[in-house]
Short mmCIF file of C-alpha atoms in Angstrom, two decimals:
data_model
loop_
_atom_site.label_atom_id
_atom_site.label_comp_id
_atom_site.label_asym_id
_atom_site.label_seq_id
_atom_site.Cartn_x
_atom_site.Cartn_y
_atom_site.Cartn_z
CA MET A 1 -0.06 0.06 -0.15
CA ARG A 2 1.39 3.51 -0.99
CA ILE A 3 1.78 6.00 1.51
CA PHE A 4 -0.85 8.56 -0.04
CA GLU A 5 -3.45 5.51 0.68
CA THR A 6 -2.81 5.70 4.59
CA PRO A 7 -4.46 8.60 6.70
CA LEU A 8 -1.25 10.07 8.62
CA TYR A 9 -3.11 12.74 10.78
CA PRO A 10 -7.16 11.34 11.06
CA TYR A 11 -9.58 13.34 12.18
CA GLU A 12 -9.58 13.85 16.16
CA ARG A 13 -12.18 16.35 17.95
CA SER A 14 -10.23 19.53 19.06
CA PRO A 15 -10.98 21.31 22.52
CA ASP A 16 -11.48 24.18 20.41
CA GLN A 17 -14.80 22.79 19.26
CA ASP A 18 -16.03 22.89 22.64
CA ALA A 19 -14.57 26.45 23.44
CA ALA A 20 -17.48 28.78 24.20
CA ALA A 21 -15.17 31.79 22.26
CA PRO A 22 -12.98 31.07 19.41
CA ALA A 23 -9.92 29.90 20.60
CA ARG A 24 -6.97 32.26 20.00
CA HIS A 25 -3.72 30.96 18.16
CA PRO A 26 -0.60 32.84 17.14
CA VAL A 27 -0.51 31.52 13.89
CA VAL A 28 -2.82 29.21 12.21
CA VAL A 29 -1.16 27.45 8.73
CA VAL A 30 -3.62 26.28 5.99
CA GLY A 31 -2.84 23.33 3.82
CA ALA A 32 -0.44 20.29 4.38
CA GLY A 33 1.36 20.45 1.36
CA PRO A 34 5.27 21.01 1.05
CA ALA A 35 4.85 24.76 1.96
CA GLY A 36 2.28 24.32 5.06
CA LEU A 37 4.27 21.52 6.26
CA ALA A 38 8.03 22.90 6.22
CA ALA A 39 6.29 26.36 7.61
CA ALA A 40 4.22 24.55 10.60
CA VAL A 41 7.81 22.58 10.70
CA ASP A 42 10.20 26.11 11.14
CA LEU A 43 7.55 27.63 13.25
CA ALA A 44 7.20 24.81 15.76
CA ARG A 45 11.09 24.12 16.53
CA ARG A 46 11.45 27.70 17.16
CA ASP A 47 8.33 27.43 19.54
CA ILE A 48 6.25 29.42 18.30
CA PRO A 49 2.38 27.69 18.51
CA VAL A 50 1.08 26.74 15.49
CA VAL A 51 -2.39 25.04 14.00
CA LEU A 52 -1.81 23.79 11.01
CA LEU A 53 -5.24 22.61 9.31
CA ASP A 54 -5.97 20.36 6.36
CA GLU A 55 -8.97 19.11 4.55
CA ASN A 56 -7.50 15.75 4.24
CA ASP A 57 -6.52 12.88 6.64
CA ARG A 58 -3.24 12.06 4.41
CA VAL A 59 -0.52 13.17 2.26
CA SER A 60 -1.14 14.13 -1.80
CA TYR A 61 -2.38 11.64 -3.63
CA GLY A 62 0.16 10.37 -6.44
CA SER A 63 3.77 11.92 -7.20
CA ARG A 64 2.87 15.57 -8.32
CA ALA A 65 6.03 17.45 -7.76
CA ILE A 66 9.21 15.48 -7.82
CA CYS A 67 12.63 17.33 -8.40
CA PHE A 68 13.81 18.77 -5.64
CA ALA A 69 16.97 21.24 -5.56
CA LYS A 70 19.82 22.11 -3.48
CA ARG A 71 18.43 25.26 -1.93
CA ALA A 72 15.55 23.25 -0.88
CA LEU A 73 17.85 20.51 0.45
CA GLU A 74 19.73 23.11 2.27
CA ILE A 75 16.38 24.75 4.00
CA LEU A 76 15.21 20.89 5.37
CA ASP A 77 18.58 20.76 6.51
CA ARG A 78 17.81 23.56 8.75
CA LEU A 79 14.31 21.79 9.44
CA GLY A 80 16.08 18.88 10.45
CA CYS A 81 14.97 16.50 8.01
CA GLY A 82 17.29 17.02 5.25
CA ASP A 83 19.30 13.70 5.55
CA GLU A 84 16.24 11.51 5.41
CA ILE A 85 14.69 13.41 2.79
CA THR A 86 18.02 13.13 0.79
CA GLY A 87 18.89 9.73 1.37
CA ASP A 88 15.54 8.57 0.26
CA GLY A 89 15.70 10.49 -2.94
CA VAL A 90 17.12 9.43 -6.09
CA THR A 91 20.61 11.77 -6.96
CA TRP A 92 20.47 12.83 -10.39
CA SER A 93 22.68 15.35 -12.47
CA ARG A 94 22.76 14.23 -16.27
CA GLY A 95 20.08 14.51 -18.97
CA ARG A 96 19.54 14.07 -22.83
CA VAL A 97 17.43 15.82 -24.68
CA PHE A 98 15.97 14.22 -28.09
CA PHE A 99 14.49 15.82 -31.25
CA ARG A 100 12.05 13.45 -33.25
CA ASP A 101 14.30 10.10 -33.30
CA ARG A 102 17.69 11.64 -32.47
CA ARG A 103 19.40 12.32 -29.33
CA ILE A 104 20.82 15.49 -30.30
CA TYR A 105 23.10 16.09 -26.97
CA GLU A 106 23.62 15.15 -23.51
CA PHE A 107 24.10 17.69 -20.42
CA ASP A 108 25.60 17.36 -16.51
CA LEU A 109 23.56 19.73 -13.88
CA LEU A 110 26.40 18.41 -11.40
CA ALA A 111 27.42 21.19 -8.90
CA GLU A 112 30.66 21.95 -8.54
CA GLU A 113 32.69 20.25 -6.01
CA GLY A 114 32.58 21.59 -2.41
CA HIS A 115 28.67 21.33 -1.49
CA ARG A 116 27.32 19.05 0.73
CA ARG A 117 23.60 18.78 -1.53
CA PRO A 118 23.67 17.47 -4.95
CA ALA A 119 22.20 19.64 -7.50
CA PHE A 120 18.67 18.09 -7.44
CA ILE A 121 17.19 14.67 -6.24
CA ASN A 122 13.99 12.87 -7.09
CA LEU A 123 11.63 12.25 -4.66
CA GLN A 124 7.67 11.73 -4.74
CA GLN A 125 5.84 14.62 -3.27
CA TYR A 126 4.10 12.35 -1.09
CA ARG A 127 7.25 10.88 0.42
CA LEU A 128 8.60 14.09 1.08
CA GLU A 129 5.23 15.20 2.75
CA GLU A 130 5.34 11.67 4.98
CA LEU A 131 8.82 12.71 6.33
CA LEU A 132 7.81 16.00 7.22
CA VAL A 133 4.67 15.01 8.90
CA ARG A 134 7.00 12.79 10.85
CA ARG A 135 9.67 16.01 11.70
CA LEU A 136 6.34 17.57 12.95
CA ARG A 137 5.43 14.33 15.10
CA ASP A 138 8.84 14.17 16.49
CA LEU A 139 8.73 17.76 17.15
CA GLN A 140 5.47 17.29 19.07
CA SER A 141 7.24 14.69 21.35
CA GLU A 142 9.75 16.97 22.08
CA GLY A 143 6.90 19.27 23.55
CA ARG A 144 7.03 21.57 20.92
CA PRO A 145 3.75 23.44 20.22
CA VAL A 146 2.45 22.33 16.94
CA GLU A 147 -0.86 20.56 15.92
CA LEU A 148 -1.48 19.00 12.68
CA ARG A 149 -5.75 18.67 12.56
CA GLY A 150 -7.14 16.70 9.61
CA GLY A 151 -10.17 16.70 8.12
CA SER A 152 -10.81 20.34 9.01
CA ARG A 153 -11.55 22.36 5.96
CA VAL A 154 -11.44 25.98 5.92
CA THR A 155 -14.54 27.63 4.78
CA LYS A 156 -14.79 31.39 6.10
CA VAL A 157 -12.32 33.74 6.63
CA GLU A 158 -12.81 37.09 8.00
CA PRO A 159 -9.94 39.77 8.88
CA ALA A 160 -9.76 41.86 11.61
CA ALA A 161 -7.60 44.87 12.22
CA ASP A 162 -5.67 42.40 15.26
CA SER A 163 -6.29 38.71 14.09
CA VAL A 164 -8.18 36.50 11.36
CA LEU A 165 -11.14 34.52 12.18
CA LEU A 166 -11.73 31.14 10.56
CA THR A 167 -14.48 28.85 10.25
CA VAL A 168 -13.62 25.17 10.03
CA GLU A 169 -15.78 22.58 8.91
CA THR A 170 -14.82 18.88 10.31
CA PRO A 171 -16.85 15.31 9.92
CA GLU A 172 -18.77 16.75 13.62
CA GLY A 173 -19.84 19.73 12.03
CA PRO A 174 -17.89 23.87 11.80
CA TYR A 175 -16.30 25.82 14.73
CA ARG A 176 -14.63 28.46 14.59
CA LEU A 177 -10.85 29.80 15.92
CA GLU A 178 -9.19 33.07 15.73
CA ALA A 179 -5.98 33.44 14.74
CA GLU A 180 -3.48 36.55 15.07
CA TRP A 181 -1.71 35.67 11.81
CA VAL A 182 -2.67 33.07 8.94
CA VAL A 183 -0.29 31.69 6.11
CA ALA A 184 -2.43 30.32 3.41
CA CYS A 185 -0.58 27.37 1.59
CA ASP A 186 -3.62 25.89 0.59
CA GLY A 187 -2.83 25.46 -2.94
CA ALA A 188 -4.02 26.45 -6.60
CA GLY A 189 -7.34 26.37 -5.46
CA SER A 190 -6.83 28.01 -2.35
CA THR A 191 -10.30 28.57 -0.36
CA VAL A 192 -8.78 31.47 1.73
CA ARG A 193 -7.62 33.54 -1.53
CA ARG A 194 -10.88 33.04 -2.74
CA GLU A 195 -12.61 34.23 0.30
CA LEU A 196 -10.59 37.46 0.32
CA GLY A 197 -11.66 38.13 -3.54
CA LEU A 198 -8.04 37.84 -4.72
CA GLU A 199 -7.15 36.70 -8.49
CA PHE A 200 -4.33 35.55 -10.22
CA VAL A 201 -2.97 37.32 -12.90
CA GLY A 202 -1.19 36.19 -16.02
CA GLN A 203 -1.19 33.45 -18.42
CA VAL A 204 -3.20 30.00 -18.82
CA PHE A 205 -2.05 27.84 -21.14
CA GLU A 206 -4.53 25.37 -22.88
CA ASP A 207 -2.15 22.57 -23.66
CA ASN A 208 -2.94 19.47 -21.58
CA PHE A 209 -0.40 17.03 -20.35
CA LEU A 210 -1.04 13.25 -19.43
CA ILE A 211 0.99 12.10 -16.39
CA ALA A 212 1.84 8.41 -15.46
CA ASP A 213 3.62 7.05 -12.65
CA VAL A 214 4.51 3.50 -13.81
CA THR A 215 6.58 0.84 -12.15
CA MET A 216 8.90 -1.16 -14.76
CA LYS A 217 11.83 -3.20 -15.13
CA ALA A 218 14.08 -1.29 -17.47
CA ASP A 219 17.42 -0.60 -17.78
CA PHE A 220 17.26 3.56 -18.59
CA PRO A 221 20.17 4.95 -16.68
CA THR A 222 19.06 7.41 -13.84
CA GLU A 223 18.75 10.91 -15.94
CA ARG A 224 16.15 13.02 -17.04
CA TRP A 225 15.24 12.30 -20.88
CA PHE A 226 13.23 15.19 -22.99
CA TRP A 227 12.01 14.65 -26.12
CA PHE A 228 10.54 17.58 -28.48
CA ASP A 229 8.45 15.72 -31.51
CA PRO A 230 9.09 12.44 -30.71
CA PRO A 231 7.92 8.95 -32.95
CA PHE A 232 5.73 8.01 -30.34
CA ASN A 233 4.02 11.73 -29.58
CA ARG A 234 4.37 13.38 -32.90
CA GLY A 235 3.91 17.02 -32.88
CA GLN A 236 4.19 17.10 -28.90
CA SER A 237 6.75 16.81 -26.05
CA ALA A 238 7.19 13.92 -23.42
CA LEU A 239 9.70 13.79 -20.23
CA LEU A 240 11.14 10.74 -18.40
CA HIS A 241 12.21 10.80 -14.90
CA LYS A 242 13.27 8.01 -12.22
CA GLN A 243 11.92 7.92 -8.76
CA PRO A 244 12.94 5.77 -5.72
CA GLU A 245 10.88 2.66 -5.44
CA GLY A 246 11.16 1.54 -8.82
CA LEU A 247 9.06 4.28 -9.98
CA TRP A 248 9.23 6.18 -12.96
CA ARG A 249 7.64 9.60 -14.10
CA ILE A 250 6.30 9.75 -17.61
CA ASP A 251 4.60 13.31 -18.98
CA LEU A 252 3.03 12.90 -22.52
CA GLN A 253 1.96 16.45 -24.08
CA LEU A 254 -1.31 15.75 -25.36
CA GLY A 255 -2.44 19.18 -26.87
CA PRO A 256 -5.10 21.42 -26.38
CA ASP A 257 -8.32 19.64 -27.63
CA VAL A 258 -8.85 16.63 -26.04
CA ASP A 259 -10.89 14.29 -24.00
CA ARG A 260 -9.61 14.58 -20.50
CA GLU A 261 -11.73 11.96 -19.32
CA GLU A 262 -11.28 9.75 -22.20
CA GLU A 263 -7.27 10.48 -21.90
CA GLN A 264 -7.19 9.26 -18.25
CA ARG A 265 -8.36 5.69 -18.77
CA PRO A 266 -6.19 2.91 -18.57
CA GLU A 267 -7.01 1.34 -21.38
CA ASN A 268 -5.92 4.23 -23.57
CA VAL A 269 -2.94 5.05 -21.51
CA VAL A 270 -1.12 1.98 -21.94
CA PRO A 271 -1.14 1.86 -25.75
CA ARG A 272 0.54 5.33 -25.69
CA LEU A 273 3.38 3.92 -22.79
CA ARG A 274 3.76 0.98 -24.75
CA GLN A 275 4.45 2.99 -28.05
CA MET A 276 7.16 5.06 -25.69
CA LEU A 277 8.72 2.21 -23.87
CA GLY A 278 8.49 -0.61 -26.49
CA ASP A 279 6.83 -3.92 -26.08
CA ASP A 280 9.65 -5.51 -24.35
CA VAL A 281 9.22 -3.68 -21.31
CA GLU A 282 6.83 -4.75 -18.19
CA PHE A 283 5.01 -2.06 -16.50
CA GLU A 284 2.30 -1.28 -14.20
CA LEU A 285 0.60 2.20 -13.68
CA GLU A 286 0.53 3.35 -10.36
CA TRP A 287 -1.03 7.00 -10.58
CA ILE A 288 -2.56 8.90 -13.82
CA SER A 289 -3.62 12.46 -14.08
CA VAL A 290 -4.11 14.90 -17.16
CA TYR A 291 -3.74 18.64 -15.94
CA THR A 292 -3.29 22.09 -17.47
CA PHE A 293 -1.51 24.75 -15.87
CA GLN A 294 -0.81 28.77 -15.85
CA CYS A 295 1.89 31.31 -15.37
CA ALA A 296 0.17 33.99 -12.62
CA ARG A 297 0.49 35.20 -8.89
CA ILE A 298 -1.53 37.68 -6.98
CA ASP A 299 -1.01 40.88 -6.52
CA ARG A 300 0.54 40.77 -2.89
CA PHE A 301 1.16 37.77 -0.89
CA ARG A 302 0.76 39.98 2.68
CA HIS A 303 -2.97 41.18 3.06
CA GLY A 304 -2.99 42.46 6.52
CA ARG A 305 -2.52 39.58 8.86
CA VAL A 306 -3.29 36.88 5.93
CA LEU A 307 0.40 35.57 4.18
CA PHE A 308 0.16 33.80 1.08
CA ALA A 309 3.01 31.45 -0.02
CA GLY A 310 3.26 28.11 -2.54
CA ASP A 311 0.76 27.63 -4.98
CA ALA A 312 -1.86 29.74 -2.71
CA ALA A 313 -0.09 32.51 -4.28
CA HIS A 314 1.67 32.09 -7.42
CA GLN A 315 1.67 28.97 -10.00
CA VAL A 316 4.01 27.98 -12.76
CA SER A 317 4.33 25.22 -15.48
CA PRO A 318 6.06 22.35 -13.74
CA PHE A 319 9.03 22.28 -16.03
CA GLY A 320 11.65 23.61 -14.44
CA ALA A 321 10.84 22.30 -10.78
CA ARG A 322 9.65 25.44 -9.33
CA GLY A 323 6.83 24.57 -7.58
CA ALA A 324 7.45 23.04 -4.69
CA ASN A 325 10.93 24.47 -4.76
CA SER A 326 9.65 28.25 -4.38
CA GLY A 327 7.35 27.21 -1.86
CA ILE A 328 9.49 26.08 0.51
CA GLN A 329 11.76 29.21 -0.03
CA ASP A 330 8.54 31.70 0.39
CA VAL A 331 8.13 29.69 4.00
CA ASP A 332 11.75 30.16 4.67
CA ASN A 333 11.83 33.39 3.97
CA LEU A 334 8.37 34.21 6.14
CA VAL A 335 8.89 32.39 9.33
CA TRP A 336 12.20 33.91 11.03
CA LYS A 337 10.18 37.36 10.27
CA LEU A 338 6.66 36.00 11.86
CA GLU A 339 8.80 35.06 14.85
CA ARG A 340 10.56 38.37 15.40
CA VAL A 341 7.01 40.08 15.15
CA LEU A 342 5.42 37.40 17.45
CA ARG A 343 8.41 38.07 19.98
CA GLY A 344 7.89 41.88 19.42
CA ARG A 345 11.79 41.88 18.21
CA SER A 346 10.52 43.58 15.08
CA PRO A 347 7.80 45.70 13.83
CA ASP A 348 5.32 44.18 11.70
CA SER A 349 6.66 45.94 8.97
CA LEU A 350 9.31 43.55 8.64
CA LEU A 351 6.59 41.38 6.94
CA ASP A 352 6.31 44.04 4.25
CA SER A 353 9.85 42.72 3.14
CA TYR A 354 8.37 39.07 2.32
CA ASP A 355 6.62 40.87 -0.25
CA ALA A 356 9.11 42.82 -1.28
CA GLU A 357 11.52 39.81 -1.79
CA ARG A 358 9.44 36.82 -2.58
CA VAL A 359 7.22 38.39 -5.30
CA PRO A 360 10.05 39.50 -7.71
CA ALA A 361 11.43 35.46 -7.11
CA ALA A 362 7.84 34.26 -8.15
CA ASP A 363 8.20 36.55 -11.45
CA GLU A 364 11.67 35.31 -11.82
CA ASN A 365 10.06 31.97 -12.04
CA ILE A 366 6.83 32.86 -13.94
CA LEU A 367 8.85 34.46 -16.69
CA ASN A 368 11.62 31.32 -16.78
CA SER A 369 8.58 28.72 -16.88
CA THR A 370 6.49 30.71 -19.56
CA ARG A 371 9.83 30.89 -21.53
CA SER A 372 10.21 27.01 -21.18
CA THR A 373 6.62 26.62 -22.14
CA ASP A 374 6.70 28.88 -25.25
CA PHE A 375 9.66 26.75 -26.20
CA ILE A 376 8.10 23.43 -25.76
CA SER A 377 4.76 24.63 -27.13
CA PRO A 378 5.14 27.11 -30.16
CA LYS A 379 2.24 29.06 -30.30
CA SER A 380 2.95 29.93 -34.23
CA GLU A 381 4.20 28.11 -36.76
CA THR A 382 7.20 30.64 -37.09
CA SER A 383 8.05 29.82 -33.66
CA ARG A 384 7.91 26.03 -33.83
CA LEU A 385 10.27 26.55 -37.20
CA PHE A 386 12.68 28.74 -34.96
CA ARG A 387 12.59 25.98 -32.42
CA ASP A 388 13.07 23.13 -34.86
CA ALA A 389 15.81 24.97 -36.31
CA VAL A 390 17.46 25.73 -33.32
CA LEU A 391 17.20 22.06 -32.15
CA ASN A 392 18.81 20.67 -35.32
CA LEU A 393 21.58 23.21 -34.61
CA ALA A 394 22.05 22.04 -31.08
CA GLU A 395 23.17 18.62 -32.02
CA THR A 396 26.45 19.67 -33.22
CA GLN A 397 26.69 23.02 -32.42
CA PRO A 398 27.42 23.76 -28.74
CA MET A 399 26.74 27.48 -29.16
CA ALA A 400 23.03 26.78 -29.75
CA ARG A 401 22.30 24.38 -26.50
CA PRO A 402 21.71 27.56 -24.07
CA LEU A 403 18.95 28.48 -26.75
CA VAL A 404 17.24 24.86 -26.02
CA ASN A 405 14.64 25.24 -23.61
CA SER A 406 12.99 22.22 -22.04
CA GLY A 407 12.63 23.38 -18.49
CA ARG A 408 15.52 25.33 -17.41
CA LEU A 409 16.08 23.88 -13.77
CA SER A 410 14.67 26.06 -10.66
CA LEU A 411 18.09 28.25 -9.17
CA PRO A 412 17.47 29.87 -6.09
CA HIS A 413 16.20 33.33 -6.35
CA VAL A 414 18.76 36.40 -5.47
CA VAL A 415 17.23 39.44 -3.85
CA LEU A 416 18.27 42.48 -6.13
CA ASP A 417 16.23 44.95 -4.26
CA SER A 418 15.16 44.41 -0.66
CA PRO A 419 14.64 47.26 2.46
CA LEU A 420 16.85 45.06 4.35
CA GLN A 421 20.16 44.84 2.82
CA SER A 422 23.05 47.59 3.05
CA PRO A 423 25.28 48.79 0.57
CA ASP A 424 27.82 46.61 -0.83
CA ALA A 425 31.33 46.20 0.10
CA ASP A 426 34.01 46.59 -2.87
CA GLY A 427 36.00 43.95 -4.42
CA LEU A 428 34.38 40.46 -3.23
CA PRO A 429 32.39 37.73 -4.88
CA GLY A 430 29.48 38.26 -6.54
CA ARG A 431 28.13 35.19 -6.04
CA THR A 432 27.90 36.04 -2.21
CA ARG A 433 26.99 39.46 -2.79
CA PRO A 434 23.68 40.98 -0.26
CA GLY A 435 20.33 39.03 -1.26
CA SER A 436 22.14 35.88 -2.09
CA PRO A 437 21.87 32.86 -0.16
CA ALA A 438 24.92 31.44 1.35
CA VAL A 439 27.19 29.29 -0.64
CA ASP A 440 28.02 26.19 1.22
CA ALA A 441 31.77 25.09 1.38
CA PRO A 442 33.87 22.70 3.00
CA VAL A 443 35.35 23.92 6.62
CA ASP A 444 37.47 21.86 8.71
CA ASP A 445 35.57 18.24 9.00
CA GLY A 446 32.35 19.41 8.16
CA TRP A 447 30.11 22.36 5.98
CA LEU A 448 29.67 25.81 6.09
CA LEU A 449 26.35 25.92 6.00
CA ALA A 450 25.72 23.41 8.69
CA ARG A 451 28.04 25.70 10.80
CA LEU A 452 25.50 28.79 10.77
CA GLY A 453 22.22 29.15 12.12
CA ASP A 454 18.82 30.25 11.87
CA ARG A 455 19.28 33.53 13.61
CA PHE A 456 20.86 36.68 12.43
CA GLN A 457 24.75 35.80 12.83
CA LEU A 458 28.34 37.57 11.71
CA LEU A 459 30.47 34.93 9.27
CA ALA A 460 33.98 36.45 9.82
CA VAL A 461 36.62 35.20 7.42
CA GLY A 462 40.31 36.19 7.93
CA ILE A 463 39.00 38.85 10.25
CA ASP A 464 39.24 38.83 13.82
CA VAL A 465 35.92 39.66 15.65
CA PRO A 466 35.28 40.62 19.63
CA ASP A 467 33.11 37.18 20.85
CA ASP A 468 31.03 39.66 22.35
CA GLU A 469 29.43 41.92 19.42
CA PRO A 470 25.96 42.78 20.17
CA GLY A 471 23.05 41.07 19.06
CA LEU A 472 25.05 38.53 16.86
CA GLU A 473 26.33 34.95 16.95
CA VAL A 474 30.43 35.46 15.33
CA VAL A 475 31.51 32.24 13.37
CA GLY A 476 35.16 32.57 12.70
CA LEU A 477 36.96 30.76 10.22
CA PRO A 478 40.81 31.51 9.34
CA ALA A 479 41.26 32.69 5.84
CA ARG A 480 43.94 30.58 3.48
CA ARG A 481 42.94 27.49 5.09
CA HIS A 482 39.66 26.40 2.93
CA PRO A 483 40.76 27.06 -0.38
CA LEU A 484 36.50 26.79 -1.50
CA LEU A 485 35.74 28.85 0.97
CA ASP A 486 38.03 32.06 0.08
CA GLU A 487 36.88 31.67 -3.60
CA ARG A 488 33.72 32.19 -2.58
CA TYR A 489 33.79 34.53 -0.30
CA LEU A 490 36.74 36.64 -0.14
CA GLY A 491 37.80 36.31 -4.07
CA GLY A 492 41.10 38.63 -3.74
CA ALA A 493 40.19 39.97 -0.49
CA PRO A 494 42.80 39.25 2.88
CA GLY A 495 39.54 38.84 4.69
CA ALA A 496 35.90 39.70 4.97
CA LEU A 497 32.67 40.06 7.02
CA TYR A 498 28.81 38.58 6.19
CA LEU A 499 25.94 39.39 7.96
CA LEU A 500 23.74 36.47 7.62
CA ARG A 501 20.03 36.64 8.07
CA PRO A 502 18.23 33.65 9.75
CA ASP A 503 17.47 32.19 6.25
CA GLN A 504 21.25 32.16 5.76
CA HIS A 505 20.62 35.11 3.21
CA VAL A 506 23.67 38.03 2.89
CA ALA A 507 22.06 40.93 4.48
CA ALA A 508 25.41 43.06 4.04
CA ARG A 509 29.12 42.32 3.88
CA PHE A 510 32.67 44.16 4.83
CA THR A 511 35.88 44.02 3.96
CA ASP A 512 36.97 45.32 7.62
CA TYR A 513 35.65 45.52 11.17
CA ASP A 514 33.46 48.56 11.90
CA PRO A 515 31.02 48.16 14.94
CA GLU A 516 28.99 51.12 14.04
CA ARG A 517 28.38 50.08 10.16
CA ILE A 518 27.72 46.21 11.15
CA ALA A 519 25.30 47.72 13.92
CA ALA A 520 23.60 49.47 11.02
CA ALA A 521 23.37 46.60 8.76
CA LEU A 522 21.79 44.31 11.55
CA ARG A 523 18.89 47.25 12.75
CA ARG A 524 17.97 47.71 8.79
CA ALA A 525 18.10 43.94 8.31
CA SER A 526 15.43 43.77 11.20
CA ALA A 527 13.30 46.15 9.84
CA GLN A 528 15.39 48.91 12.21
CA GLU A 529 15.14 46.82 15.19
CA THR A 530 17.50 47.40 18.09
CA ASP A 531 16.78 45.09 20.72
CA ASP A 532 18.78 41.49 21.00
CA SER A 533 18.65 39.31 18.03
#
């Protein structure tokens, strides 16, 4: 029995349902997908009381999202479950691109040496969710303040000045609860978004795509294979990915005008797959779905005391693995800010920076996702002729290969214009400039990101800093001992100081020790907060 067939968080009656007045909670997260679970885990490990509501009682049906990028894995490390998730996944880096009946080239996404985590793993979404639920249960057993309530569907959202009133439908009837803050992670069909009257703005794509998860005995390597106009699906595209547990993901483009119910019937799916895989390959269907998609977002991700993340805030095509990865990055950006506001360490204007930073990230993903879709599915004969010419040229000319777009894979967003960042120092490497996530590197017998925590810190490389730097934990490392650390953080400079936020993004950096400038950068990075971090 697959995990998505098993209730993991069945409905249980809550004392809130018998309360005379709506019980008040600091944070209510709506939706137990990857973003919602990650948010609840992060809040709970910070000892912020959180209630996670989900209308179901089990993880997602079918594999859905399967590619998880290095940045998401590094975030999951901080949540305390990165080893399990990475270990359960299939690590891959190589891919092949086919045009019609020809393999036109191969590529390798292997990250440069000196990173703890790989560029990508493949793992079914339901397995990721299961491991996050397990992490939540572990936190509960430690006495952390978190509840996961299954069978609890939010049906009404009533914002007020200092709270949000939610109506929750259960198998025993509705009840109401009050939240100081709501984190809406309830997916593409978000009830919270609908209740606030918010609409997506963007482009709707009319093509239909068939997803089939199959178990099969085949000698295909652990690679990403993408076909343009293959013999088994003429005029369309196809994608093959290996997953754990003997599963393979197959995506077949169907076109805009199809009968979706007919296309999902096993008697129609099996011949398509047989034509693709060959008569000698044994396989069994595990899960079938037909989907369309849009590349769009809501106008703002913060609406008073309701904060949107993941698919509730933005949607992209599946090409490039930007859905679940960006949702995990959303809540990584949000939760530390929410903690500071709840603890009175920063004004709630700090939460405006969530919108200022993650809306551009969504726009970047939407742009890349739209470009991928336009290349995969040209909208005019001229566009198709151009695409086919690029594909033909790419077979023999490496210079043409960067133009091929079968879904450019997710990379972490660099925040270029944030109210939390300070002016940059000259002469330091561009890849670790303010707004960038900290880059991993081997240090001593471990890894840099593992040495860094989830609070404001000062990374000092080759510069002596007093241990009692106010409001900051100092992580000191010598220069010229760790070559990759020097390359990524010093360049040619003799030393550098990096002010790192709790989400391990660079807020400021300096080439000399100046306590006043560091203090000013810390105040700016915490929305002018001056208390201890």
